[in-house]
Amino acid sequence: MSDDILQVGTSDVTLIELVNRVLDRGVIVSGDILISVAGIDLVYLGLELCLTSIETARQRNLMKGEGS
Amino acid sequence: MSGVLLYCIAPAGFAPQNMLEGVGRARVRAIDVDGLTAWVTTADRAPDVHIDAVRAHHAVVEASITDDVTTLPVRFGQWLESENVLRTRLLASRAEHQKALGLVQGALEFGVRVIPLEMAAQSAGGHLETGSSGREYMGQLVTRANEKRAHARRGEEIAAELRSAVGTHMVQERSEPLDPDAGLVSIAHLVRRPDFTAYKAALQTVSSRHADTRFHLSGPWPPYSFTT
């Protein structure tokens, strides 16, 4: 089996998977889901990386001009 | 009274080790709530969103998982204004959390992101050509819809194939279709520790049948996708 076919722990993919999980999944108890900071949707926060994946944003219709 | 930032929910009495630190290097402590133990840090407000804070949150969740205990990961940024509010909220959802704790004990999550080697040049999310006739425009809409359906169908087929292959090695599955520019499908499998090796082998068998597709495996993760 080639690792080219089954890629385990590729760093970029792992980072996306981490961010997706920590920001988009898990128990919610407060009722307030953190999706923006200072009025800016998380998906637009540059920082060192985009803090949520594009597909997650699209599913939430957060991308400007989409879902409208 | 200070607020609290929540990291994970553990079985009763399962407390963090001394000196474990969370977001902002605050010390993690336990709050017992009628059969559940919440891992929290004291915080005056919700945390700023930064990759370091995300990693710090995840590090606490990972530290809460041992060979014998799997906790319920909490989504980043779950801040409550007081311990009393936290207690009230946890009591209200206590049965749900205890059921989820029962499900995940002895298991962890693996993620499989299925990505075609060649993404469609004109994805279903692409822009429509402007300036064309009404007939051409409608034709583009139909083509786009057909591409989107075919994309979703292929993702469902691969998810089903994976389900069939790894079914005996996993407890539960969650899958979600991806936009064409992000891949075919993202799947999470809850797998018990003794089944890790067999699960990966079954996954490799499926991946070997699809030379035109990559299967990105990640994990094991705390069971973020299986908390409800």
Coordinates of N, CA and C in Angstrom, one line a residue, chain A residues 1-10 13-34 36-37 42 45 47-49 51 53-56 58-60 66, chain B residues 6 9 47 49-51 54-55 57-58 72-80 89-90 97 109-111 113 176-179 181-182 186 188 200 203-204 207-208 214-218 221 224-225 227:
Chain A
M1 N 0.8 -1.2 0.0 CA 0.0 0.0 0.0 C 0.9 1.2 0.0
S2 N 0.6 2.1 -0.9 CA 1.4 3.3 -1.0 C 0.8 4.4 0.0
D3 N 1.8 5.1 0.6 CA 1.3 6.2 1.5 C 0.8 7.4 0.6
D4 N 1.0 7.3 -0.7 CA 0.4 8.3 -1.6 C -1.1 8.2 -1.6
I5 N -1.5 7.0 -1.4 CA -3.0 6.7 -1.5 C -3.6 7.0 -0.2
L6 N -3.1 6.4 0.9 CA -3.6 6.7 2.2 C -2.7 7.5 3.0
Q7 N -3.0 8.8 3.1 CA -2.1 9.7 3.7 C -2.5 9.9 5.1
V8 N -1.6 9.6 6.0 CA -1.8 9.6 7.4 C -1.1 10.8 8.0
G9 N -1.9 11.7 8.6 CA -1.3 12.8 9.4 C -0.6 13.9 8.6
T10 N -1.0 14.0 7.3 CA -0.5 15.1 6.6 C -0.7 16.4 7.3
V13 N -3.6 18.9 6.3 CA -4.9 18.2 6.5 C -5.2 18.1 8.0
T14 N -4.2 17.7 8.8 CA -4.3 17.6 10.2 C -4.7 18.9 10.9
L15 N -4.1 20.0 10.4 CA -4.4 21.3 11.0 C -5.9 21.7 10.7
I16 N -6.3 21.4 9.4 CA -7.7 21.7 9.1 C -8.6 20.9 9.9
E17 N -8.3 19.6 10.1 CA -9.1 18.7 10.9 C -9.2 19.2 12.3
L18 N -8.1 19.7 12.8 CA -8.0 20.2 14.2 C -8.9 21.4 14.4
V19 N -8.8 22.3 13.5 CA -9.5 23.6 13.6 C -11.0 23.3 13.4
N20 N -11.3 22.4 12.4 CA -12.7 22.1 12.2 C -13.4 21.5 13.5
R21 N -12.6 20.6 14.1 CA -13.2 19.9 15.3 C -13.3 20.9 16.5
V22 N -12.3 21.6 16.7 CA -12.3 22.5 18.0 C -13.3 23.6 17.8
L23 N -13.4 24.1 16.6 CA -14.3 25.3 16.5 C -15.8 24.9 16.0
D24 N -15.9 23.7 15.5 CA -17.2 23.4 14.9 C -17.9 22.2 15.5
R25 N -17.2 21.5 16.4 CA -17.8 20.3 17.0 C -17.6 20.3 18.5
G26 N -18.1 19.3 19.1 CA -18.0 19.3 20.6 C -19.2 19.8 21.3
V27 N -19.2 19.5 22.6 CA -20.3 19.9 23.4 C -20.6 21.4 23.4
I28 N -21.8 21.8 23.4 CA -22.2 23.2 23.5 C -23.1 23.3 24.7
V29 N -22.7 24.1 25.7 CA -23.5 24.3 26.9 C -23.9 25.8 27.1
S30 N -23.2 26.7 26.5 CA -23.5 28.1 26.8 C -24.5 28.7 25.9
G31 N -24.8 28.0 24.8 CA -25.8 28.6 23.9 C -25.2 29.6 22.9
D32 N -24.1 30.2 23.3 CA -23.4 31.1 22.4 C -22.3 30.4 21.7
I33 N -22.5 30.3 20.4 CA -21.4 29.7 19.6 C -20.5 30.8 19.1
L34 N -19.3 30.6 19.3 CA -18.3 31.6 18.9 C -18.1 31.6 17.4
S36 N -17.8 34.7 15.6 CA -17.3 36.0 15.2 C -16.6 36.7 16.3
V37 N -15.6 37.5 15.9 CA -14.9 38.3 16.9 C -14.9 39.8 16.4
L42 N -15.4 34.4 11.8 CA -14.2 33.8 12.0 C -13.5 33.4 10.7
L45 N -11.0 35.9 9.6 CA -9.8 36.3 10.4 C -8.6 35.6 9.9
L47 N -5.0 35.9 10.8 CA -4.1 35.4 11.7 C -3.0 34.6 11.0
E48 N -2.6 33.5 11.6 CA -1.6 32.7 10.9 C -2.3 31.7 9.9
L49 N -3.6 31.5 10.2 CA -4.3 30.6 9.3 C -5.8 30.9 9.4
L51 N -9.3 30.3 10.5 CA -9.7 29.6 11.7 C -10.9 28.7 11.5
S53 N -12.8 26.2 8.3 CA -12.6 25.8 6.9 C -13.7 26.4 6.0
I54 N -13.4 26.4 4.7 CA -14.3 27.0 3.8 C -15.6 26.3 3.8
E55 N -15.5 25.0 3.8 CA -16.8 24.3 3.7 C -17.7 24.5 4.9
T56 N -17.1 24.6 6.0 CA -17.9 24.9 7.2 C -18.6 26.3 7.1
R58 N -19.4 27.8 4.4 CA -20.4 27.7 3.4 C -21.7 27.0 3.9
Q59 N -21.4 26.0 4.7 CA -22.6 25.3 5.3 C -23.4 26.2 6.2
R60 N -22.7 27.2 6.8 CA -23.4 28.1 7.7 C -23.8 29.4 6.9
E66 N -22.8 34.3 -0.8 CA -23.3 33.0 -1.0 C -24.5 32.7 -0.2
Chain B
L6 N -15.0 26.4 29.7 CA -15.2 24.9 29.8 C -14.4 24.2 28.7
I9 N -16.1 17.4 29.5 CA -16.9 16.9 30.5 C -16.5 15.4 30.7
P47 N -12.6 33.7 25.4 CA -11.2 33.9 24.9 C -11.2 34.5 23.5
V49 N -10.0 34.6 19.8 CA -9.8 33.5 18.9 C -8.4 33.7 18.2
H50 N -7.6 32.7 18.5 CA -6.2 32.7 18.0 C -5.8 31.2 18.0
I51 N -5.0 30.9 17.0 CA -4.6 29.5 16.9 C -3.9 29.0 18.2
V54 N -6.7 28.0 20.4 CA -7.3 26.8 19.9 C -6.5 25.6 20.3
R55 N -5.2 25.7 20.1 CA -4.3 24.6 20.5 C -4.3 24.4 22.0
H57 N -6.7 24.9 24.1 CA -8.0 24.2 24.4 C -7.9 22.8 24.1
H58 N -7.4 22.5 22.9 CA -7.3 21.1 22.4 C -6.3 20.3 23.3
L72 N -15.8 13.9 27.1 CA -16.5 14.6 26.1 C -15.8 16.0 25.8
P73 N -15.3 16.2 24.6 CA -14.7 17.4 24.3 C -15.7 18.5 24.1
V74 N -15.4 19.7 24.6 CA -16.3 20.8 24.5 C -15.8 21.8 23.4
R75 N -16.7 22.3 22.7 CA -16.3 23.3 21.6 C -15.6 24.5 22.2
F76 N -14.6 24.9 21.4 CA -13.8 26.1 21.9 C -14.7 27.3 22.1
G77 N -14.4 28.0 23.2 CA -15.0 29.3 23.4 C -16.3 29.2 24.3
Q78 N -16.5 28.1 24.9 CA -17.7 27.9 25.7 C -17.5 28.6 27.1
W79 N -17.8 29.8 27.2 CA -17.6 30.6 28.4 C -18.9 30.8 29.1
L80 N -18.9 30.7 30.4 CA -20.1 30.9 31.2 C -19.8 31.9 32.3
R89 N -26.7 24.7 33.6 CA -26.7 24.2 32.2 C -26.3 22.7 32.1
L90 N -25.3 22.3 32.9 CA -25.0 20.9 32.9 C -26.1 20.0 33.5
H97 N -25.4 14.1 28.3 CA -23.9 13.9 28.5 C -23.6 12.6 29.0
E109 N -11.8 9.1 18.0 CA -12.3 9.4 16.7 C -11.2 9.4 15.7
F110 N -11.5 8.9 14.5 CA -10.6 9.1 13.3 C -11.4 9.9 12.3
G111 N -10.6 10.7 11.5 CA -11.2 11.5 10.5 C -10.7 11.0 9.1
R113 N -10.8 12.3 5.2 CA -11.2 13.3 4.2 C -10.9 12.7 2.8
E176 N -20.2 14.1 6.3 CA -20.8 15.3 5.7 C -20.2 15.5 4.3
P177 N -21.0 15.9 3.4 CA -20.5 16.1 2.0 C -19.7 17.4 2.0
L178 N -18.7 17.5 1.1 CA -17.9 18.6 1.0 C -18.2 19.4 -0.3
D179 N -18.0 20.6 -0.3 CA -18.0 21.4 -1.6 C -17.0 20.8 -2.5
D181 N -14.7 22.0 -4.3 CA -13.3 22.5 -4.1 C -12.7 22.1 -2.8
A182 N -13.4 21.4 -2.0 CA -12.8 21.0 -0.7 C -12.7 19.5 -0.6
S186 N -16.3 14.2 4.1 CA -15.5 14.2 5.3 C -16.3 13.2 6.3
A188 N -16.2 11.0 10.0 CA -15.6 10.7 11.3 C -16.1 9.3 11.7
K200 N -7.6 0.6 10.5 CA -6.7 1.2 9.5 C -6.5 0.3 8.3
L203 N -9.4 0.4 6.1 CA -9.4 1.7 5.3 C -8.4 1.6 4.2
Q204 N -7.3 1.1 4.4 CA -6.3 1.0 3.3 C -6.8 0.1 2.2
S207 N -9.0 2.3 0.2 CA -8.2 3.3 -0.6 C -7.5 2.7 -1.8
S208 N -7.1 1.5 -1.7 CA -6.3 0.9 -2.8 C -7.2 0.7 -4.0
R214 N -7.6 10.4 -3.1 CA -6.8 10.3 -1.8 C -7.7 10.2 -0.6
F215 N -7.3 9.4 0.3 CA -8.0 9.2 1.6 C -7.1 9.8 2.7
H216 N -7.4 10.9 3.2 CA -6.5 11.5 4.2 C -7.1 11.1 5.6
L217 N -6.3 10.3 6.3 CA -6.7 9.8 7.6 C -6.0 10.6 8.6
S218 N -6.8 11.1 9.6 CA -6.2 11.8 10.7 C -6.8 11.2 12.0
W221 N -8.4 11.2 17.4 CA -8.8 12.5 18.0 C -9.7 12.2 19.2
Y224 N -14.7 14.6 19.2 CA -15.4 15.9 19.0 C -16.7 15.7 18.3
S225 N -16.7 14.7 17.3 CA -17.9 14.6 16.5 C -19.0 13.7 17.1
T227 N -20.4 13.9 20.4 CA -20.7 14.4 21.8 C -22.2 14.5 22.0

